[in-house]
Tab-separated table of C-alpha atoms in Angstrom:
chain	number	residue	atom	x	y	z
E	1	UNK	CA	-26.652	52.133	4.237
E	2	UNK	CA	-24.770	54.767	2.246
E	3	UNK	CA	-21.104	54.821	1.336
E	4	UNK	CA	-18.889	54.389	4.435
E	5	UNK	CA	-16.230	56.998	5.235
E	6	UNK	CA	-12.856	56.953	6.984
E	7	UNK	CA	-13.232	59.810	9.470
E	8	UNK	CA	-15.808	61.644	11.570
E	9	UNK	CA	-13.830	64.888	11.963
E	10	UNK	CA	-13.058	67.315	9.128
E	11	UNK	CA	-11.350	70.666	8.801
E	12	UNK	CA	-11.410	73.481	6.251
E	13	UNK	CA	-8.568	71.910	4.266
E	14	UNK	CA	-10.555	68.676	3.964
E	15	UNK	CA	-13.559	70.548	2.682
E	16	UNK	CA	-11.525	72.628	0.241
E	17	UNK	CA	-9.853	69.504	-1.173
E	18	UNK	CA	-13.181	67.686	-1.369
E	19	UNK	CA	-14.788	70.527	-3.296
E	20	UNK	CA	-11.816	70.583	-5.682
E	21	UNK	CA	-12.238	66.869	-6.367
E	22	UNK	CA	-16.015	67.214	-6.585
E	23	UNK	CA	-15.631	69.881	-9.260
E	24	UNK	CA	-13.072	67.764	-11.147
E	25	UNK	CA	-15.375	64.737	-11.108
E	26	UNK	CA	-18.386	66.821	-12.133
E	27	UNK	CA	-16.372	68.035	-15.143
E	28	UNK	CA	-15.639	64.400	-16.019
E	29	UNK	CA	-19.326	63.586	-15.734
E	30	UNK	CA	-20.143	66.567	-17.943
E	31	UNK	CA	-17.785	65.175	-20.574
E	32	UNK	CA	-19.389	61.734	-20.357
E	33	UNK	CA	-22.812	63.239	-20.964
E	34	UNK	CA	-21.523	65.100	-24.037
E	35	UNK	CA	-19.845	61.932	-25.311
E	36	UNK	CA	-22.883	59.734	-24.627
E	37	UNK	CA	-20.602	57.339	-22.817
E	38	UNK	CA	-23.217	55.644	-20.623
E	39	UNK	CA	-24.212	52.022	-20.952
E	40	UNK	CA	-27.307	51.436	-23.079
E	41	UNK	CA	-29.073	48.444	-21.495
E	42	UNK	CA	-30.575	45.859	-23.847
E	43	UNK	CA	-33.366	45.537	-21.296
E	44	UNK	CA	-33.980	48.035	-18.458
E	45	UNK	CA	-32.741	46.827	-15.076
E	46	UNK	CA	-34.473	47.258	-11.734
E	47	UNK	CA	-33.851	46.493	-8.075
E	48	UNK	CA	-34.996	47.640	-4.673
E	49	UNK	CA	-33.997	48.313	-1.079
E	50	UNK	CA	-36.437	47.612	1.751
E	51	UNK	CA	-36.025	49.013	5.258
E	52	UNK	CA	-37.346	47.180	8.320
E	53	UNK	CA	-37.734	47.500	12.088
E	54	UNK	CA	-36.626	45.364	15.001
E	55	UNK	CA	-38.869	45.219	18.069
E	56	UNK	CA	-39.106	43.107	21.190
E	57	UNK	CA	-41.921	40.600	21.658
E	58	UNK	CA	-44.182	43.440	22.891
E	59	UNK	CA	-43.524	45.357	19.662
E	60	UNK	CA	-41.481	48.064	21.376
E	61	UNK	CA	-38.416	49.109	19.286
E	62	UNK	CA	-35.365	47.024	20.153
E	63	UNK	CA	-31.846	48.445	19.459
E	64	UNK	CA	-30.405	45.067	18.483
E	65	UNK	CA	-29.416	45.435	14.827
E	66	UNK	CA	-25.691	44.808	15.405
E	67	UNK	CA	-26.265	41.358	16.894
E	68	UNK	CA	-29.083	40.654	14.445
E	69	UNK	CA	-26.964	41.505	11.382
E	70	UNK	CA	-24.077	39.423	12.705
E	71	UNK	CA	-26.371	36.404	13.003
E	72	UNK	CA	-28.061	36.923	9.622
E	73	UNK	CA	-24.609	37.290	8.021
E	74	UNK	CA	-25.796	38.170	4.521
E	75	UNK	CA	-24.322	40.923	2.329
E	76	UNK	CA	-27.856	41.735	1.153
E	77	UNK	CA	-28.926	42.644	4.719
E	78	UNK	CA	-27.192	45.799	5.939
E	79	UNK	CA	-27.391	48.476	8.677
E	80	UNK	CA	-29.507	51.608	8.742
E	81	UNK	CA	-29.017	54.793	10.765
E	82	UNK	CA	-30.501	53.446	13.991
E	83	UNK	CA	-30.019	50.183	15.836
E	84	UNK	CA	-33.785	49.687	15.541
E	85	UNK	CA	-33.580	49.387	11.757
E	86	UNK	CA	-31.995	47.313	8.995
E	87	UNK	CA	-32.213	47.136	5.198
E	88	UNK	CA	-32.678	44.361	2.632
E	89	UNK	CA	-31.322	44.658	-0.905
E	90	UNK	CA	-32.480	42.779	-3.982
E	91	UNK	CA	-30.147	41.595	-6.744
E	92	UNK	CA	-30.649	43.806	-9.852
E	93	UNK	CA	-32.690	42.089	-12.555
E	94	UNK	CA	-33.823	42.740	-16.119
E	95	UNK	CA	-37.376	43.989	-16.437
E	96	UNK	CA	-39.328	41.414	-18.409
E	97	UNK	CA	-40.692	37.863	-18.268
E	98	UNK	CA	-41.274	36.832	-14.636
E	99	UNK	CA	-39.247	39.636	-13.033
E	100	UNK	CA	-41.868	40.393	-10.373
E	101	UNK	CA	-42.575	36.799	-9.407
E	102	UNK	CA	-38.822	36.217	-9.187
E	103	UNK	CA	-38.411	39.357	-7.060
E	104	UNK	CA	-41.275	38.310	-4.792
E	105	UNK	CA	-39.788	34.841	-4.344
E	106	UNK	CA	-36.297	36.087	-3.451
E	107	UNK	CA	-37.513	38.997	-1.310
E	108	UNK	CA	-39.968	36.825	0.634
E	109	UNK	CA	-37.326	34.158	1.222
E	110	UNK	CA	-34.839	36.711	2.557
E	111	UNK	CA	-37.491	38.436	4.677
E	112	UNK	CA	-38.652	35.120	6.166
E	113	UNK	CA	-35.054	34.321	7.034
E	114	UNK	CA	-34.774	37.671	8.813
E	115	UNK	CA	-38.085	37.034	10.592
E	116	UNK	CA	-36.923	33.615	11.816
E	117	UNK	CA	-33.572	34.989	12.955
E	118	UNK	CA	-35.257	37.832	14.843
E	119	UNK	CA	-37.689	35.429	16.545
E	120	UNK	CA	-34.802	33.166	17.602
E	121	UNK	CA	-33.421	36.219	19.446
E	122	UNK	CA	-36.762	37.058	21.070
E	123	UNK	CA	-37.308	39.878	18.544
E	124	UNK	CA	-39.736	40.748	15.762
E	125	UNK	CA	-38.788	41.993	12.272
E	126	UNK	CA	-41.474	44.286	10.825
E	127	UNK	CA	-41.710	46.183	7.527
E	128	UNK	CA	-43.841	49.290	8.146
E	129	UNK	CA	-43.490	52.962	7.202
E	130	UNK	CA	-43.512	54.272	10.769
E	131	UNK	CA	-43.701	52.194	13.928
E	132	UNK	CA	-46.635	53.351	16.093
E	133	UNK	CA	-44.860	52.321	19.331
E	134	UNK	CA	-41.745	54.463	18.755
E	135	UNK	CA	-41.322	57.385	21.157
E	136	UNK	CA	-39.113	60.467	20.902
E	137	UNK	CA	-36.967	59.428	23.879
E	138	UNK	CA	-35.952	56.265	21.996
E	139	UNK	CA	-34.536	58.166	19.021
E	140	UNK	CA	-31.299	59.227	20.682
E	141	UNK	CA	-27.635	59.102	19.683
E	142	UNK	CA	-27.307	56.229	22.150
E	143	UNK	CA	-29.160	54.181	19.516
E	144	UNK	CA	-27.369	55.407	16.393
E	145	UNK	CA	-25.710	52.579	14.463
E	146	UNK	CA	-21.924	52.693	15.159
E	147	UNK	CA	-20.850	53.827	11.702
E	148	UNK	CA	-18.512	56.721	11.043
E	149	UNK	CA	-20.850	57.873	8.277
E	150	UNK	CA	-23.796	58.289	10.632
E	151	UNK	CA	-21.831	59.995	13.416
E	152	UNK	CA	-20.278	62.389	10.901
E	153	UNK	CA	-23.648	63.122	9.281
E	154	UNK	CA	-25.111	64.033	12.654
E	155	UNK	CA	-22.149	66.231	13.564
E	156	UNK	CA	-22.156	68.087	10.241
E	157	UNK	CA	-25.922	68.578	10.077
E	158	UNK	CA	-26.053	69.961	13.600
E	159	UNK	CA	-23.019	72.146	12.922
E	160	UNK	CA	-24.764	73.648	9.878
E	161	UNK	CA	-27.903	74.087	11.982
E	162	UNK	CA	-25.776	75.841	14.657
E	163	UNK	CA	-26.991	73.104	17.014
E	164	UNK	CA	-30.568	74.325	16.776
E	165	UNK	CA	-32.981	71.412	17.334
E	166	UNK	CA	-35.219	70.064	14.604
E	167	UNK	CA	-38.852	71.002	15.144
E	168	UNK	CA	-41.305	68.463	13.771
E	169	UNK	CA	-44.699	70.077	13.250
E	170	UNK	CA	-47.611	68.143	11.743
E	171	UNK	CA	-51.365	68.556	11.737
E	172	UNK	CA	-53.530	65.592	10.805
E	173	UNK	CA	-56.443	64.161	12.741
E	174	UNK	CA	-54.314	65.130	15.745
E	175	UNK	CA	-51.527	67.700	16.131
E	176	UNK	CA	-47.885	66.878	16.814
E	177	UNK	CA	-45.222	69.418	17.650
E	178	UNK	CA	-41.953	68.158	19.082
E	179	UNK	CA	-38.304	69.240	18.964
E	180	UNK	CA	-35.404	66.862	18.464
E	181	UNK	CA	-31.721	67.609	19.211
E	182	UNK	CA	-30.102	65.498	16.455
E	183	UNK	CA	-30.795	63.706	13.143
E	184	UNK	CA	-32.140	60.513	14.733
E	185	UNK	CA	-35.695	61.615	13.960
E	186	UNK	CA	-35.128	60.341	10.410
E	187	UNK	CA	-34.933	56.796	11.812
E	188	UNK	CA	-38.683	57.030	12.512
E	189	UNK	CA	-39.403	56.664	8.787
E	190	UNK	CA	-38.702	53.523	6.752
E	191	UNK	CA	-39.213	53.088	3.039
E	192	UNK	CA	-38.714	51.083	-0.120
E	193	UNK	CA	-36.362	52.508	-2.732
E	194	UNK	CA	-36.916	51.303	-6.294
E	195	UNK	CA	-33.960	51.537	-8.686
E	196	UNK	CA	-34.484	51.827	-12.436
E	197	UNK	CA	-31.602	51.854	-14.899
E	198	UNK	CA	-32.226	54.235	-17.806
E	199	UNK	CA	-30.494	55.020	-21.077
E	200	UNK	CA	-29.039	58.513	-21.460
E	201	UNK	CA	-31.582	59.426	-24.144
E	202	UNK	CA	-34.510	58.590	-21.856
E	203	UNK	CA	-33.075	59.908	-18.601
E	204	UNK	CA	-34.900	63.243	-18.652
E	205	UNK	CA	-38.294	61.780	-19.538
E	206	UNK	CA	-38.060	58.984	-16.966
E	207	UNK	CA	-36.928	61.331	-14.206
E	208	UNK	CA	-39.781	63.736	-14.870
E	209	UNK	CA	-42.180	60.802	-15.166
E	210	UNK	CA	-40.990	59.507	-11.781
E	211	UNK	CA	-41.656	62.944	-10.308
E	212	UNK	CA	-45.189	63.057	-11.768
E	213	UNK	CA	-45.783	59.505	-10.487
E	214	UNK	CA	-44.705	60.388	-6.934
E	215	UNK	CA	-48.125	61.538	-5.619
E	216	UNK	CA	-49.698	58.301	-6.832
E	217	UNK	CA	-46.990	56.217	-5.179
E	218	UNK	CA	-47.311	58.145	-1.900
E	219	UNK	CA	-51.038	57.356	-1.869
E	220	UNK	CA	-51.190	53.736	-3.035
E	221	UNK	CA	-48.229	52.682	-0.829
E	222	UNK	CA	-49.106	54.830	2.223
E	223	UNK	CA	-48.305	52.955	5.435
E	224	UNK	CA	-47.377	55.492	8.126
E	225	UNK	CA	-50.478	57.134	9.667
E	226	UNK	CA	-49.221	57.215	13.269
E	227	UNK	CA	-46.194	58.707	15.009
E	228	UNK	CA	-45.647	58.927	18.783
E	229	UNK	CA	-49.191	57.621	19.236
E	230	UNK	CA	-50.718	60.506	17.235
E	231	UNK	CA	-52.966	60.088	14.180
E	232	UNK	CA	-51.364	62.279	11.524
E	233	UNK	CA	-51.038	62.108	7.712
E	234	UNK	CA	-51.798	59.124	5.519
E	235	UNK	CA	-48.080	59.075	4.697
E	236	UNK	CA	-46.492	60.787	7.707
E	237	UNK	CA	-43.075	59.362	6.752
E	238	UNK	CA	-42.546	62.004	4.041
E	239	UNK	CA	-42.690	65.105	6.314
E	240	UNK	CA	-40.793	63.235	9.056
E	241	UNK	CA	-37.761	62.872	6.806
E	242	UNK	CA	-38.122	66.304	5.197
E	243	UNK	CA	-38.134	67.955	8.616
E	244	UNK	CA	-35.529	65.650	10.203
E	245	UNK	CA	-32.767	66.924	7.882
E	246	UNK	CA	-34.050	70.464	7.479
E	247	UNK	CA	-31.077	72.286	5.959
E	248	UNK	CA	-31.576	75.279	3.707
E	249	UNK	CA	-29.502	75.703	0.564
E	250	UNK	CA	-29.912	78.034	-2.418
E	251	UNK	CA	-33.072	79.949	-3.309
E	252	UNK	CA	-35.264	78.873	-6.202
E	253	UNK	CA	-36.566	81.315	-8.782
E	254	UNK	CA	-39.838	81.576	-6.850
E	255	UNK	CA	-37.919	82.653	-3.741
E	256	UNK	CA	-38.367	79.368	-1.853
E	257	UNK	CA	-35.347	77.773	-0.176
E	258	UNK	CA	-34.174	74.500	-1.746
E	259	UNK	CA	-34.230	71.704	0.812
E	260	UNK	CA	-31.902	68.774	1.332
E	261	UNK	CA	-34.875	66.379	1.351
E	262	UNK	CA	-37.567	67.258	-1.161
E	263	UNK	CA	-39.348	66.401	-4.381
E	264	UNK	CA	-36.783	68.645	-6.098
E	265	UNK	CA	-36.705	72.138	-7.482
E	266	UNK	CA	-38.303	71.635	-10.891
E	267	UNK	CA	-38.410	69.344	-13.879
E	268	UNK	CA	-35.222	68.273	-15.647
E	269	UNK	CA	-34.971	70.357	-18.820
E	270	UNK	CA	-32.260	68.623	-20.890
E	271	UNK	CA	-30.525	65.801	-18.999
E	272	UNK	CA	-29.822	64.358	-15.558
E	273	UNK	CA	-26.507	66.247	-15.602
E	274	UNK	CA	-28.464	69.304	-14.404
E	275	UNK	CA	-29.036	67.657	-11.027
E	276	UNK	CA	-25.338	66.975	-10.497
E	277	UNK	CA	-24.530	70.570	-11.427
E	278	UNK	CA	-27.155	71.658	-8.891
E	279	UNK	CA	-25.464	69.406	-6.317
E	280	UNK	CA	-22.081	71.007	-7.019
E	281	UNK	CA	-22.977	74.628	-6.402
E	282	UNK	CA	-26.272	74.430	-4.549
E	283	UNK	CA	-25.707	72.206	-1.515
E	284	UNK	CA	-23.086	72.433	1.248
E	285	UNK	CA	-20.819	69.391	1.532
E	286	UNK	CA	-21.781	67.250	4.524
E	287	UNK	CA	-19.099	64.538	4.354
E	288	UNK	CA	-15.811	65.971	2.997
E	289	UNK	CA	-14.024	62.624	3.183
E	290	UNK	CA	-11.251	62.422	0.579
E	291	UNK	CA	-10.495	59.119	-1.130
E	292	UNK	CA	-7.289	57.883	-2.725
E	293	UNK	CA	-9.069	56.850	-5.922
E	294	UNK	CA	-8.969	57.831	-9.570
E	295	UNK	CA	-11.228	60.754	-10.551
E	296	UNK	CA	-13.048	58.495	-13.045
E	297	UNK	CA	-14.507	56.505	-10.143
E	298	UNK	CA	-16.500	59.642	-9.201
E	299	UNK	CA	-16.141	58.709	-5.526
E	300	UNK	CA	-16.599	62.241	-4.203
E	301	UNK	CA	-19.440	63.070	-6.579
E	302	UNK	CA	-21.324	59.933	-5.568
E	303	UNK	CA	-20.691	60.468	-1.849
E	304	UNK	CA	-22.013	64.044	-2.058
E	305	UNK	CA	-25.036	62.956	-4.117
E	306	UNK	CA	-25.826	60.381	-1.421
E	307	UNK	CA	-26.326	63.192	1.111
E	308	UNK	CA	-28.980	64.966	-0.992
E	309	UNK	CA	-32.173	63.015	-0.492
E	310	UNK	CA	-34.455	63.913	-3.389
E	311	UNK	CA	-37.535	61.683	-3.425
E	312	UNK	CA	-36.377	60.813	-6.936
E	313	UNK	CA	-32.595	60.752	-6.967
E	314	UNK	CA	-30.251	60.351	-9.960
E	315	UNK	CA	-27.484	57.804	-9.442
E	316	UNK	CA	-24.281	57.033	-11.326
E	317	UNK	CA	-23.025	53.452	-11.286
E	318	UNK	CA	-19.588	52.342	-12.500
E	319	UNK	CA	-19.164	48.781	-13.745
E	320	UNK	CA	-16.022	46.716	-13.167
E	321	UNK	CA	-14.691	47.705	-16.627
E	322	UNK	CA	-15.199	51.408	-15.879
E	323	UNK	CA	-18.374	51.875	-17.960
E	324	UNK	CA	-20.827	54.238	-16.262
E	325	UNK	CA	-24.596	53.803	-16.179
E	326	UNK	CA	-27.528	55.957	-15.069
E	327	UNK	CA	-30.193	54.996	-12.545
E	328	UNK	CA	-33.170	56.689	-10.988
E	329	UNK	CA	-33.794	55.882	-7.334
E	330	UNK	CA	-37.481	56.315	-6.497
E	331	UNK	CA	-37.685	56.814	-2.717
E	332	UNK	CA	-41.398	57.498	-2.199
E	333	UNK	CA	-43.050	54.146	-1.238
E	334	UNK	CA	-43.444	53.189	2.404
E	335	UNK	CA	-42.051	49.918	3.689
E	336	UNK	CA	-44.516	46.979	3.885
E	337	UNK	CA	-47.241	45.952	4.494
E	338	UNK	CA	-46.434	42.547	2.901
E	339	UNK	CA	-43.786	41.388	0.461
E	340	UNK	CA	-46.402	40.872	-2.324
E	341	UNK	CA	-47.544	44.474	-1.681
E	342	UNK	CA	-43.945	45.734	-1.956
E	343	UNK	CA	-43.532	43.941	-5.295
E	344	UNK	CA	-46.927	45.196	-6.550
E	345	UNK	CA	-45.898	48.764	-5.632
E	346	UNK	CA	-42.654	48.271	-7.555
E	347	UNK	CA	-44.507	46.930	-10.603
E	348	UNK	CA	-47.008	49.776	-10.470
E	349	UNK	CA	-44.247	52.392	-10.281
E	350	UNK	CA	-42.261	50.897	-13.171
E	351	UNK	CA	-45.392	50.644	-15.322
E	352	UNK	CA	-46.605	54.152	-14.478
E	353	UNK	CA	-43.179	55.746	-15.015
E	354	UNK	CA	-42.825	53.946	-18.357
E	355	UNK	CA	-46.293	55.027	-19.475
E	356	UNK	CA	-45.683	58.673	-18.526
E	357	UNK	CA	-42.140	58.744	-19.948
E	358	UNK	CA	-43.229	57.415	-23.327
E	359	UNK	CA	-46.487	59.330	-23.784
E	360	UNK	CA	-46.480	61.091	-27.183
E	361	UNK	CA	-47.831	64.229	-25.513
E	362	UNK	CA	-45.192	65.073	-22.918
E	363	UNK	CA	-47.023	65.231	-19.548
E	364	UNK	CA	-44.612	67.738	-18.003
E	365	UNK	CA	-45.632	70.180	-20.746
E	366	UNK	CA	-49.222	69.957	-19.503
E	367	UNK	CA	-48.781	69.750	-15.728
E	368	UNK	CA	-46.592	72.273	-13.952
E	369	UNK	CA	-43.995	71.190	-11.405
E	370	UNK	CA	-45.775	73.393	-8.850
E	371	UNK	CA	-48.958	71.365	-9.449
E	372	UNK	CA	-47.084	68.068	-8.998
E	373	UNK	CA	-45.634	69.346	-5.729
E	374	UNK	CA	-49.125	70.293	-4.496
E	375	UNK	CA	-50.387	66.875	-5.614
E	376	UNK	CA	-47.572	65.207	-3.681
E	377	UNK	CA	-48.420	66.808	-0.364
E	378	UNK	CA	-52.142	66.303	-0.899
E	379	UNK	CA	-51.419	62.595	-1.461
E	380	UNK	CA	-49.237	62.412	1.650
E	381	UNK	CA	-51.949	64.052	3.763
E	382	UNK	CA	-55.072	62.403	2.395
E	383	UNK	CA	-53.824	59.266	0.633
E	384	UNK	CA	-56.238	57.720	-1.833
E	385	UNK	CA	-58.825	60.400	-0.970
E	386	UNK	CA	-56.589	63.236	-2.174
E	387	UNK	CA	-57.914	65.700	-4.745
E	388	UNK	CA	-55.204	66.352	-7.347
E	389	UNK	CA	-54.696	68.202	-10.619
E	390	UNK	CA	-54.118	66.176	-13.772
E	391	UNK	CA	-52.815	66.709	-17.298
E	392	UNK	CA	-56.367	67.118	-18.643
E	393	UNK	CA	-56.718	70.312	-16.588
E	394	UNK	CA	-59.278	68.723	-14.253
E	395	UNK	CA	-59.181	68.072	-10.518
E	396	UNK	CA	-59.595	64.360	-9.785
E	397	UNK	CA	-60.031	62.146	-6.781
E	398	UNK	CA	-56.708	60.271	-6.837
E	399	UNK	CA	-58.245	56.837	-6.278
E	400	UNK	CA	-60.754	57.383	-9.090
E	401	UNK	CA	-58.100	58.762	-11.453
E	402	UNK	CA	-55.896	55.689	-11.087
E	403	UNK	CA	-58.789	53.274	-11.559
E	404	UNK	CA	-60.395	55.131	-14.486
E	405	UNK	CA	-57.384	56.483	-16.365
E	406	UNK	CA	-54.072	54.976	-15.302
E	407	UNK	CA	-54.170	51.350	-14.237
E	408	UNK	CA	-54.885	49.958	-17.710
E	409	UNK	CA	-52.039	52.011	-19.289
E	410	UNK	CA	-49.790	50.735	-16.479
E	411	UNK	CA	-50.613	47.149	-17.477
E	412	UNK	CA	-49.989	47.973	-21.153
E	413	UNK	CA	-46.660	49.657	-20.334
E	414	UNK	CA	-45.480	46.584	-18.431
E	415	UNK	CA	-46.497	44.401	-21.380
E	416	UNK	CA	-44.416	46.673	-23.646
E	417	UNK	CA	-41.430	45.850	-21.408
E	418	UNK	CA	-42.036	42.130	-22.118
E	419	UNK	CA	-43.321	41.359	-18.632
E	420	UNK	CA	-45.344	38.128	-18.707
E	421	UNK	CA	-49.107	38.555	-18.627
E	422	UNK	CA	-49.284	36.237	-15.602
E	423	UNK	CA	-46.992	38.604	-13.676
E	424	UNK	CA	-49.000	41.657	-14.714
E	425	UNK	CA	-52.213	39.897	-13.715
E	426	UNK	CA	-50.824	38.766	-10.353
E	427	UNK	CA	-49.368	42.069	-9.169
E	428	UNK	CA	-51.535	44.688	-10.888
E	429	UNK	CA	-54.889	42.983	-11.528
E	430	UNK	CA	-54.929	40.826	-8.363
E	431	UNK	CA	-53.181	43.115	-5.854
E	432	UNK	CA	-53.084	46.748	-6.975
E	433	UNK	CA	-56.538	46.939	-8.549
E	434	UNK	CA	-58.392	45.361	-5.555
E	435	UNK	CA	-56.423	47.591	-3.184
E	436	UNK	CA	-57.612	50.631	-5.110
E	437	UNK	CA	-61.208	49.404	-5.377
E	438	UNK	CA	-61.398	48.660	-1.649
E	439	UNK	CA	-59.350	51.699	-0.642
E	440	UNK	CA	-57.424	49.558	1.837
E	441	UNK	CA	-53.730	50.397	1.741
E	442	UNK	CA	-51.518	49.996	4.809
E	443	UNK	CA	-52.448	53.353	6.321
E	444	UNK	CA	-56.174	52.823	5.945
E	445	UNK	CA	-55.948	49.321	7.439
E	446	UNK	CA	-54.100	50.712	10.472
E	447	UNK	CA	-56.660	53.485	10.898
E	448	UNK	CA	-59.571	51.052	10.599
E	449	UNK	CA	-57.965	48.786	13.200
E	450	UNK	CA	-57.626	51.660	15.662
E	451	UNK	CA	-61.195	52.772	14.960
E	452	UNK	CA	-62.351	49.250	15.869
E	453	UNK	CA	-60.055	48.456	18.799
E	454	UNK	CA	-58.894	51.844	20.040
E	455	UNK	CA	-55.267	53.074	20.070
E	456	UNK	CA	-53.779	49.824	21.353
E	457	UNK	CA	-50.700	49.889	19.147
E	458	UNK	CA	-49.169	46.711	20.546
E	459	UNK	CA	-52.316	44.837	19.577
E	460	UNK	CA	-52.344	46.525	16.166
E	461	UNK	CA	-48.743	45.466	15.523
E	462	UNK	CA	-49.439	41.903	16.660
E	463	UNK	CA	-52.224	41.598	14.047
E	464	UNK	CA	-50.088	43.405	11.449
E	465	UNK	CA	-47.138	41.105	12.125
E	466	UNK	CA	-49.200	37.932	11.767
E	467	UNK	CA	-50.639	39.063	8.419
E	468	UNK	CA	-47.192	40.108	7.179
E	469	UNK	CA	-45.716	36.728	8.105
E	470	UNK	CA	-48.390	35.020	6.015
E	471	UNK	CA	-47.559	37.082	2.877
E	472	UNK	CA	-51.195	38.218	2.582
E	473	UNK	CA	-51.692	41.428	0.509
E	474	UNK	CA	-53.077	44.252	2.645
E	475	UNK	CA	-56.390	44.545	0.792
E	476	UNK	CA	-57.257	41.090	2.218
E	477	UNK	CA	-56.461	42.000	5.853
E	478	UNK	CA	-59.387	42.272	8.290
E	479	UNK	CA	-59.401	45.211	10.693
E	480	UNK	CA	-61.828	43.537	13.104
E	481	UNK	CA	-59.472	40.577	13.671
């Protein structure tokens, strides 16, 4: 859940005052970048957020998150935009030693607690990118979580859209075209967000590396092939969210309209400050809620940044002593299929981003942003079977490229971060590599299950749920079960 606000109604004076404070705080941030004021971590820090679903015992979405969260009663388990969803948060940890085993242990324990609590209420807690049993008539404002932030977001987005409905249009194995009268469509897509703290000097390289890594992450972590009973993209979640909050902003140099949810508008050239300057003048303010806080807390800047959903988003954190730090929030991976898979995806991303960021030959000098954007949508459509451009000038099958050229450097990059060899072996060699060799990610398992049993999505989710409860990585799941 994003930063809560105090009101759902705003006027022109509110917006004018918010923009004044936003500009003041952006100037402060500009000064911090020039001064190099940001914390330099001794070891990089990472963390993650994982979004989940609540269903009834028949695996139909259940709008019960208020009661569920009350019973769980844990500050690490928080609301999401709909009453069908909730979110788990990990405690930030230093990258190194047994960071992934530790993350898996804590994440699995918290998830199992949520699973038990849901079952005690006659519910099911499921981590999956899109829930095949969701239907458009369930995604209504009646089921929005009762937070001022969410009501205000809906009101402002629809106001800027002049109350024109969102039109979701997708062509995969089947075709889906449906209109939606509010922002609740975004609740149909659930993800994992990986946070990586970076030093100022490496911010540009790591952000660009995260962008270049995004097609690979969309493919290896794909887990949303179905929506409204239709067989669509390998990672349908990406266009769901992009189209759910479809608000135009400024025009890019190529004439395209910058979107509120996107891979971005180009590589970072000098520093992450560029993205906050783009936020300032490029995107309308959605939540002009004014806080009685010091400008150095950057409250308005951070609130505004939280309403621009780049798939790789820069974040500013402020410690208790007022020292700022920089993070990159990587928003590409789907939720699920199992907690070991989620941790393996996190390890793979951190290793791949580190490898790309620290390559002597800068990859963004050899692969255009336009090519990365094409790669991204190819990966979302076709998953591991996508054909993508690479820095060697060749077109590769994505699955083959990772196995032949990238997975060993990923392991070496993690070793350079002082991650224990046992952790690298467990999450890369024993989970990611077999997944790539077999080609069985979450999306492909779901498709294989439907090919075997037909489009019985309740039965699919029953099998999925049982495997997830057992913490079995998805490459070991059987579709004929």
